[in-house]
């Protein structure tokens, strides 16, 4: 059974990332000419601050140095988080995006922009913002109906605590 370099790297690095209390979200190896870059994306339910990222980066670097997983040539290791407009793929991604505005591409075609209110094993309870002064509406979306989902950046949203004050 043949495995790709990314699969071998995931098998090597995932236990180490997990031991740091983080989830290994993505591994990507890019080659530009003779330069190679290993990008590792980590996250957790509580987020990953710079100290945690630095700790996991040092641990991954040490583990990679003691193996030949990246081969002989030089490479750069980049460790980071998914970013503000992350793509939602796993159930845990949707849970972490509760109360966030998300753009959904639907299997049946079309798009929907809505706020995730609640997540369960079968799907999502959403609040669809009203348009042109209309009230927001509720909608249920099952996971099989979702082709793709991406968190949207909101610049003008008031924090719930501000609204309640």
JSON list of C-alpha atoms in Angstrom, two decimals:
[
{"chain": "A", "resi": 1, "resn": "UNK", "atom": "CA", "xyz": [0.00, 0.00, 0.00]},
{"chain": "A", "resi": 2, "resn": "UNK", "atom": "CA", "xyz": [1.51, 3.29, -1.12]},
{"chain": "A", "resi": 3, "resn": "UNK", "atom": "CA", "xyz": [1.19, 6.36, 1.02]},
{"chain": "A", "resi": 4, "resn": "UNK", "atom": "CA", "xyz": [1.87, 9.94, 0.08]},
{"chain": "A", "resi": 5, "resn": "UNK", "atom": "CA", "xyz": [4.44, 12.09, 1.83]},
{"chain": "A", "resi": 6, "resn": "UNK", "atom": "CA", "xyz": [1.61, 14.10, 3.43]},
{"chain": "A", "resi": 7, "resn": "UNK", "atom": "CA", "xyz": [0.05, 10.92, 4.83]},
{"chain": "A", "resi": 8, "resn": "UNK", "atom": "CA", "xyz": [3.41, 9.77, 6.24]},
{"chain": "A", "resi": 9, "resn": "UNK", "atom": "CA", "xyz": [4.01, 13.22, 7.75]},
{"chain": "A", "resi": 10, "resn": "UNK", "atom": "CA", "xyz": [0.51, 13.22, 9.27]},
{"chain": "A", "resi": 11, "resn": "UNK", "atom": "CA", "xyz": [1.10, 9.81, 10.86]},
{"chain": "A", "resi": 12, "resn": "UNK", "atom": "CA", "xyz": [4.42, 11.04, 12.27]},
{"chain": "A", "resi": 13, "resn": "UNK", "atom": "CA", "xyz": [3.31, 14.49, 13.47]},
{"chain": "A", "resi": 14, "resn": "UNK", "atom": "CA", "xyz": [-0.32, 14.06, 14.55]},
{"chain": "A", "resi": 15, "resn": "UNK", "atom": "CA", "xyz": [0.45, 12.28, 17.85]},
{"chain": "A", "resi": 16, "resn": "UNK", "atom": "CA", "xyz": [2.92, 15.04, 18.71]},
{"chain": "A", "resi": 17, "resn": "UNK", "atom": "CA", "xyz": [0.41, 17.81, 17.91]},
{"chain": "A", "resi": 18, "resn": "UNK", "atom": "CA", "xyz": [-2.29, 15.99, 19.90]},
{"chain": "A", "resi": 19, "resn": "UNK", "atom": "CA", "xyz": [0.04, 15.69, 22.90]},
{"chain": "A", "resi": 20, "resn": "UNK", "atom": "CA", "xyz": [0.23, 19.51, 22.86]},
{"chain": "A", "resi": 21, "resn": "UNK", "atom": "CA", "xyz": [-3.59, 19.72, 23.15]},
{"chain": "A", "resi": 22, "resn": "UNK", "atom": "CA", "xyz": [-4.08, 20.72, 19.51]},
{"chain": "A", "resi": 23, "resn": "UNK", "atom": "CA", "xyz": [-5.69, 19.22, 16.41]},
{"chain": "A", "resi": 24, "resn": "UNK", "atom": "CA", "xyz": [-3.63, 18.75, 13.26]},
{"chain": "A", "resi": 25, "resn": "UNK", "atom": "CA", "xyz": [-5.86, 20.34, 10.61]},
{"chain": "A", "resi": 26, "resn": "UNK", "atom": "CA", "xyz": [-3.69, 20.36, 7.49]},
{"chain": "A", "resi": 27, "resn": "UNK", "atom": "CA", "xyz": [-0.27, 19.41, 6.18]},
{"chain": "A", "resi": 28, "resn": "UNK", "atom": "CA", "xyz": [1.00, 20.77, 2.89]},
{"chain": "A", "resi": 29, "resn": "UNK", "atom": "CA", "xyz": [4.38, 20.38, 1.24]},
{"chain": "A", "resi": 30, "resn": "UNK", "atom": "CA", "xyz": [5.17, 22.95, -1.46]},
{"chain": "A", "resi": 31, "resn": "UNK", "atom": "CA", "xyz": [8.20, 22.96, -3.72]},
{"chain": "A", "resi": 32, "resn": "UNK", "atom": "CA", "xyz": [9.30, 26.10, -5.50]},
{"chain": "A", "resi": 33, "resn": "UNK", "atom": "CA", "xyz": [12.46, 25.34, -7.43]},
{"chain": "A", "resi": 34, "resn": "UNK", "atom": "CA", "xyz": [14.87, 23.86, -4.91]},
{"chain": "A", "resi": 35, "resn": "UNK", "atom": "CA", "xyz": [13.08, 25.36, -1.93]},
{"chain": "A", "resi": 36, "resn": "UNK", "atom": "CA", "xyz": [10.56, 23.28, -0.02]},
{"chain": "A", "resi": 37, "resn": "UNK", "atom": "CA", "xyz": [8.06, 24.50, 2.55]},
{"chain": "A", "resi": 38, "resn": "UNK", "atom": "CA", "xyz": [6.22, 22.27, 5.02]},
{"chain": "A", "resi": 39, "resn": "UNK", "atom": "CA", "xyz": [3.06, 24.05, 6.21]},
{"chain": "A", "resi": 40, "resn": "UNK", "atom": "CA", "xyz": [1.34, 22.64, 9.27]},
{"chain": "A", "resi": 41, "resn": "UNK", "atom": "CA", "xyz": [-2.02, 24.05, 10.36]},
{"chain": "A", "resi": 42, "resn": "UNK", "atom": "CA", "xyz": [-3.12, 23.43, 13.96]},
{"chain": "A", "resi": 43, "resn": "UNK", "atom": "CA", "xyz": [-6.14, 24.49, 16.02]},
{"chain": "A", "resi": 44, "resn": "UNK", "atom": "CA", "xyz": [-8.15, 23.63, 19.13]},
{"chain": "A", "resi": 45, "resn": "UNK", "atom": "CA", "xyz": [-11.55, 24.36, 20.62]},
{"chain": "A", "resi": 46, "resn": "UNK", "atom": "CA", "xyz": [-9.99, 27.22, 22.59]},
{"chain": "A", "resi": 47, "resn": "UNK", "atom": "CA", "xyz": [-7.77, 28.45, 19.76]},
{"chain": "A", "resi": 48, "resn": "UNK", "atom": "CA", "xyz": [-3.99, 28.41, 19.56]},
{"chain": "A", "resi": 49, "resn": "UNK", "atom": "CA", "xyz": [-2.04, 31.41, 20.82]},
{"chain": "A", "resi": 50, "resn": "UNK", "atom": "CA", "xyz": [1.49, 32.28, 19.73]},
{"chain": "A", "resi": 51, "resn": "UNK", "atom": "CA", "xyz": [3.11, 30.51, 22.70]},
{"chain": "A", "resi": 52, "resn": "UNK", "atom": "CA", "xyz": [1.32, 27.23, 21.91]},
{"chain": "A", "resi": 53, "resn": "UNK", "atom": "CA", "xyz": [2.22, 27.54, 18.23]},
{"chain": "A", "resi": 54, "resn": "UNK", "atom": "CA", "xyz": [5.88, 28.20, 19.11]},
{"chain": "A", "resi": 55, "resn": "UNK", "atom": "CA", "xyz": [5.92, 25.18, 21.45]},
{"chain": "A", "resi": 56, "resn": "UNK", "atom": "CA", "xyz": [4.42, 22.84, 18.86]},
{"chain": "A", "resi": 57, "resn": "UNK", "atom": "CA", "xyz": [6.71, 24.26, 16.16]},
{"chain": "A", "resi": 58, "resn": "UNK", "atom": "CA", "xyz": [9.81, 23.44, 18.23]},
{"chain": "A", "resi": 59, "resn": "UNK", "atom": "CA", "xyz": [8.49, 19.93, 18.98]},
{"chain": "A", "resi": 60, "resn": "UNK", "atom": "CA", "xyz": [7.69, 19.27, 15.31]},
{"chain": "A", "resi": 61, "resn": "UNK", "atom": "CA", "xyz": [11.06, 20.60, 14.20]},
{"chain": "A", "resi": 62, "resn": "UNK", "atom": "CA", "xyz": [12.89, 18.32, 16.64]},
{"chain": "A", "resi": 63, "resn": "UNK", "atom": "CA", "xyz": [10.84, 15.29, 15.52]},
{"chain": "A", "resi": 64, "resn": "UNK", "atom": "CA", "xyz": [11.47, 16.03, 11.84]},
{"chain": "A", "resi": 65, "resn": "UNK", "atom": "CA", "xyz": [15.20, 16.49, 12.50]},
{"chain": "A", "resi": 66, "resn": "UNK", "atom": "CA", "xyz": [15.47, 13.00, 14.03]},
{"chain": "A", "resi": 67, "resn": "UNK", "atom": "CA", "xyz": [13.74, 11.32, 11.07]},
{"chain": "A", "resi": 68, "resn": "UNK", "atom": "CA", "xyz": [14.17, 11.39, 7.30]},
{"chain": "A", "resi": 69, "resn": "UNK", "atom": "CA", "xyz": [10.50, 12.24, 6.73]},
{"chain": "A", "resi": 70, "resn": "UNK", "atom": "CA", "xyz": [11.39, 15.35, 4.71]},
{"chain": "A", "resi": 71, "resn": "UNK", "atom": "CA", "xyz": [14.28, 13.71, 2.88]},
{"chain": "A", "resi": 72, "resn": "UNK", "atom": "CA", "xyz": [17.79, 15.09, 2.50]},
{"chain": "A", "resi": 73, "resn": "UNK", "atom": "CA", "xyz": [17.21, 18.60, 1.18]},
{"chain": "A", "resi": 74, "resn": "UNK", "atom": "CA", "xyz": [16.60, 21.77, 3.12]},
{"chain": "A", "resi": 75, "resn": "UNK", "atom": "CA", "xyz": [13.08, 22.88, 3.90]},
{"chain": "A", "resi": 76, "resn": "UNK", "atom": "CA", "xyz": [11.25, 25.55, 5.87]},
{"chain": "A", "resi": 77, "resn": "UNK", "atom": "CA", "xyz": [8.71, 24.58, 8.55]},
{"chain": "A", "resi": 78, "resn": "UNK", "atom": "CA", "xyz": [5.73, 26.94, 8.93]},
{"chain": "A", "resi": 79, "resn": "UNK", "atom": "CA", "xyz": [3.23, 26.29, 11.72]},
{"chain": "A", "resi": 80, "resn": "UNK", "atom": "CA", "xyz": [0.05, 28.35, 11.98]},
{"chain": "A", "resi": 81, "resn": "UNK", "atom": "CA", "xyz": [-3.71, 28.39, 12.51]},
{"chain": "A", "resi": 82, "resn": "UNK", "atom": "CA", "xyz": [-6.49, 28.13, 9.91]},
{"chain": "A", "resi": 83, "resn": "UNK", "atom": "CA", "xyz": [-7.13, 31.86, 9.68]},
{"chain": "A", "resi": 84, "resn": "UNK", "atom": "CA", "xyz": [-10.21, 34.03, 9.80]},
{"chain": "A", "resi": 85, "resn": "UNK", "atom": "CA", "xyz": [-11.92, 32.72, 6.66]},
{"chain": "A", "resi": 86, "resn": "UNK", "atom": "CA", "xyz": [-11.37, 29.04, 7.29]},
{"chain": "A", "resi": 87, "resn": "UNK", "atom": "CA", "xyz": [-13.10, 26.33, 5.30]},
{"chain": "A", "resi": 88, "resn": "UNK", "atom": "CA", "xyz": [-15.31, 24.13, 7.47]},
{"chain": "A", "resi": 89, "resn": "UNK", "atom": "CA", "xyz": [-14.83, 20.42, 6.77]},
{"chain": "A", "resi": 90, "resn": "UNK", "atom": "CA", "xyz": [-15.00, 18.46, 10.01]},
{"chain": "A", "resi": 91, "resn": "UNK", "atom": "CA", "xyz": [-17.80, 18.39, 12.60]},
{"chain": "A", "resi": 92, "resn": "UNK", "atom": "CA", "xyz": [-15.46, 20.09, 15.10]},
{"chain": "A", "resi": 93, "resn": "UNK", "atom": "CA", "xyz": [-14.95, 22.97, 12.64]},
{"chain": "A", "resi": 94, "resn": "UNK", "atom": "CA", "xyz": [-18.69, 23.68, 12.66]},
{"chain": "A", "resi": 95, "resn": "UNK", "atom": "CA", "xyz": [-18.79, 23.49, 16.47]},
{"chain": "A", "resi": 96, "resn": "UNK", "atom": "CA", "xyz": [-15.95, 26.01, 16.66]},
{"chain": "A", "resi": 97, "resn": "UNK", "atom": "CA", "xyz": [-17.83, 28.29, 14.26]},
{"chain": "A", "resi": 98, "resn": "UNK", "atom": "CA", "xyz": [-20.98, 28.59, 16.40]},
{"chain": "A", "resi": 99, "resn": "UNK", "atom": "CA", "xyz": [-22.13, 32.24, 16.43]},
{"chain": "A", "resi": 100, "resn": "UNK", "atom": "CA", "xyz": [-20.08, 32.97, 13.28]},
{"chain": "A", "resi": 101, "resn": "UNK", "atom": "CA", "xyz": [-21.42, 34.04, 9.89]},
{"chain": "A", "resi": 102, "resn": "UNK", "atom": "CA", "xyz": [-20.76, 31.35, 7.27]},
{"chain": "A", "resi": 103, "resn": "UNK", "atom": "CA", "xyz": [-21.19, 31.22, 3.50]},
{"chain": "A", "resi": 104, "resn": "UNK", "atom": "CA", "xyz": [-22.56, 27.83, 2.42]},
{"chain": "A", "resi": 105, "resn": "UNK", "atom": "CA", "xyz": [-22.43, 26.43, -1.09]},
{"chain": "A", "resi": 106, "resn": "UNK", "atom": "CA", "xyz": [-25.30, 23.97, -1.30]},
{"chain": "A", "resi": 107, "resn": "UNK", "atom": "CA", "xyz": [-25.28, 20.57, -3.03]},
{"chain": "A", "resi": 108, "resn": "UNK", "atom": "CA", "xyz": [-28.54, 21.46, -4.77]},
{"chain": "A", "resi": 109, "resn": "UNK", "atom": "CA", "xyz": [-26.93, 24.63, -6.09]},
{"chain": "A", "resi": 110, "resn": "UNK", "atom": "CA", "xyz": [-27.01, 28.16, -4.82]},
{"chain": "A", "resi": 111, "resn": "UNK", "atom": "CA", "xyz": [-25.49, 29.82, -1.80]},
{"chain": "A", "resi": 112, "resn": "UNK", "atom": "CA", "xyz": [-26.66, 30.71, 1.68]},
{"chain": "A", "resi": 113, "resn": "UNK", "atom": "CA", "xyz": [-25.07, 33.11, 4.13]},
{"chain": "A", "resi": 114, "resn": "UNK", "atom": "CA", "xyz": [-26.19, 32.46, 7.71]},
{"chain": "A", "resi": 115, "resn": "UNK", "atom": "CA", "xyz": [-25.05, 32.45, 11.32]},
{"chain": "A", "resi": 116, "resn": "UNK", "atom": "CA", "xyz": [-24.52, 29.07, 12.97]},
{"chain": "A", "resi": 117, "resn": "UNK", "atom": "CA", "xyz": [-26.59, 28.92, 16.16]},
{"chain": "A", "resi": 118, "resn": "UNK", "atom": "CA", "xyz": [-26.26, 25.26, 17.09]},
{"chain": "A", "resi": 119, "resn": "UNK", "atom": "CA", "xyz": [-24.57, 22.10, 15.82]},
{"chain": "A", "resi": 120, "resn": "UNK", "atom": "CA", "xyz": [-25.59, 18.49, 16.42]},
{"chain": "A", "resi": 121, "resn": "UNK", "atom": "CA", "xyz": [-24.67, 15.17, 14.82]},
{"chain": "A", "resi": 122, "resn": "UNK", "atom": "CA", "xyz": [-27.06, 15.64, 11.88]},
{"chain": "A", "resi": 123, "resn": "UNK", "atom": "CA", "xyz": [-26.64, 19.28, 10.93]},
{"chain": "A", "resi": 124, "resn": "UNK", "atom": "CA", "xyz": [-26.92, 22.94, 11.85]},
{"chain": "A", "resi": 125, "resn": "UNK", "atom": "CA", "xyz": [-29.51, 25.35, 13.18]},
{"chain": "A", "resi": 126, "resn": "UNK", "atom": "CA", "xyz": [-28.98, 28.67, 11.40]},
{"chain": "A", "resi": 127, "resn": "UNK", "atom": "CA", "xyz": [-30.12, 32.25, 11.57]},
{"chain": "A", "resi": 128, "resn": "UNK", "atom": "CA", "xyz": [-30.47, 33.74, 8.09]},
{"chain": "A", "resi": 129, "resn": "UNK", "atom": "CA", "xyz": [-30.07, 37.54, 8.29]},
{"chain": "A", "resi": 130, "resn": "UNK", "atom": "CA", "xyz": [-33.03, 39.58, 7.09]},
{"chain": "A", "resi": 131, "resn": "UNK", "atom": "CA", "xyz": [-32.61, 41.64, 3.93]},
{"chain": "A", "resi": 132, "resn": "UNK", "atom": "CA", "xyz": [-33.77, 45.26, 3.54]},
{"chain": "A", "resi": 133, "resn": "UNK", "atom": "CA", "xyz": [-35.22, 45.63, 7.04]},
{"chain": "A", "resi": 134, "resn": "UNK", "atom": "CA", "xyz": [-36.83, 42.20, 7.24]},
{"chain": "A", "resi": 135, "resn": "UNK", "atom": "CA", "xyz": [-36.42, 40.04, 10.32]},
{"chain": "A", "resi": 136, "resn": "UNK", "atom": "CA", "xyz": [-33.91, 37.22, 10.44]},
{"chain": "A", "resi": 137, "resn": "UNK", "atom": "CA", "xyz": [-35.32, 33.73, 9.85]},
{"chain": "A", "resi": 138, "resn": "UNK", "atom": "CA", "xyz": [-34.38, 30.32, 11.21]},
{"chain": "A", "resi": 139, "resn": "UNK", "atom": "CA", "xyz": [-33.31, 27.44, 9.02]},
{"chain": "A", "resi": 140, "resn": "UNK", "atom": "CA", "xyz": [-32.15, 23.87, 9.54]},
{"chain": "A", "resi": 141, "resn": "UNK", "atom": "CA", "xyz": [-29.37, 22.60, 7.27]},
{"chain": "A", "resi": 142, "resn": "UNK", "atom": "CA", "xyz": [-28.33, 18.94, 7.25]},
{"chain": "A", "resi": 143, "resn": "UNK", "atom": "CA", "xyz": [-24.65, 18.14, 6.64]},
{"chain": "A", "resi": 144, "resn": "UNK", "atom": "CA", "xyz": [-25.35, 16.21, 3.39]},
{"chain": "A", "resi": 145, "resn": "UNK", "atom": "CA", "xyz": [-26.88, 19.41, 1.94]},
{"chain": "A", "resi": 146, "resn": "UNK", "atom": "CA", "xyz": [-23.56, 21.29, 2.30]},
{"chain": "A", "resi": 147, "resn": "UNK", "atom": "CA", "xyz": [-21.11, 21.24, -0.60]},
{"chain": "A", "resi": 148, "resn": "UNK", "atom": "CA", "xyz": [-18.70, 23.75, 0.95]},
{"chain": "A", "resi": 149, "resn": "UNK", "atom": "CA", "xyz": [-18.73, 26.15, 3.90]},
{"chain": "A", "resi": 150, "resn": "UNK", "atom": "CA", "xyz": [-16.42, 29.06, 4.71]},
{"chain": "A", "resi": 151, "resn": "UNK", "atom": "CA", "xyz": [-16.43, 31.42, 7.70]},
{"chain": "A", "resi": 152, "resn": "UNK", "atom": "CA", "xyz": [-16.98, 35.06, 6.76]},
{"chain": "A", "resi": 153, "resn": "UNK", "atom": "CA", "xyz": [-15.13, 37.99, 8.29]},
{"chain": "A", "resi": 154, "resn": "UNK", "atom": "CA", "xyz": [-17.40, 40.51, 9.99]},
{"chain": "A", "resi": 155, "resn": "UNK", "atom": "CA", "xyz": [-16.06, 43.99, 10.58]},
{"chain": "A", "resi": 156, "resn": "UNK", "atom": "CA", "xyz": [-19.13, 45.75, 11.97]},
{"chain": "A", "resi": 157, "resn": "UNK", "atom": "CA", "xyz": [-20.61, 43.10, 14.25]},
{"chain": "A", "resi": 158, "resn": "UNK", "atom": "CA", "xyz": [-21.21, 44.13, 17.83]},
{"chain": "A", "resi": 159, "resn": "UNK", "atom": "CA", "xyz": [-20.11, 41.74, 20.54]},
{"chain": "A", "resi": 160, "resn": "UNK", "atom": "CA", "xyz": [-23.00, 40.03, 22.38]},
{"chain": "A", "resi": 161, "resn": "UNK", "atom": "CA", "xyz": [-21.82, 41.56, 25.66]},
{"chain": "A", "resi": 162, "resn": "UNK", "atom": "CA", "xyz": [-22.07, 45.05, 24.13]},
{"chain": "A", "resi": 163, "resn": "UNK", "atom": "CA", "xyz": [-25.60, 44.31, 22.88]},
{"chain": "A", "resi": 164, "resn": "UNK", "atom": "CA", "xyz": [-26.75, 43.09, 26.31]},
{"chain": "A", "resi": 165, "resn": "UNK", "atom": "CA", "xyz": [-25.35, 46.15, 28.13]}
]
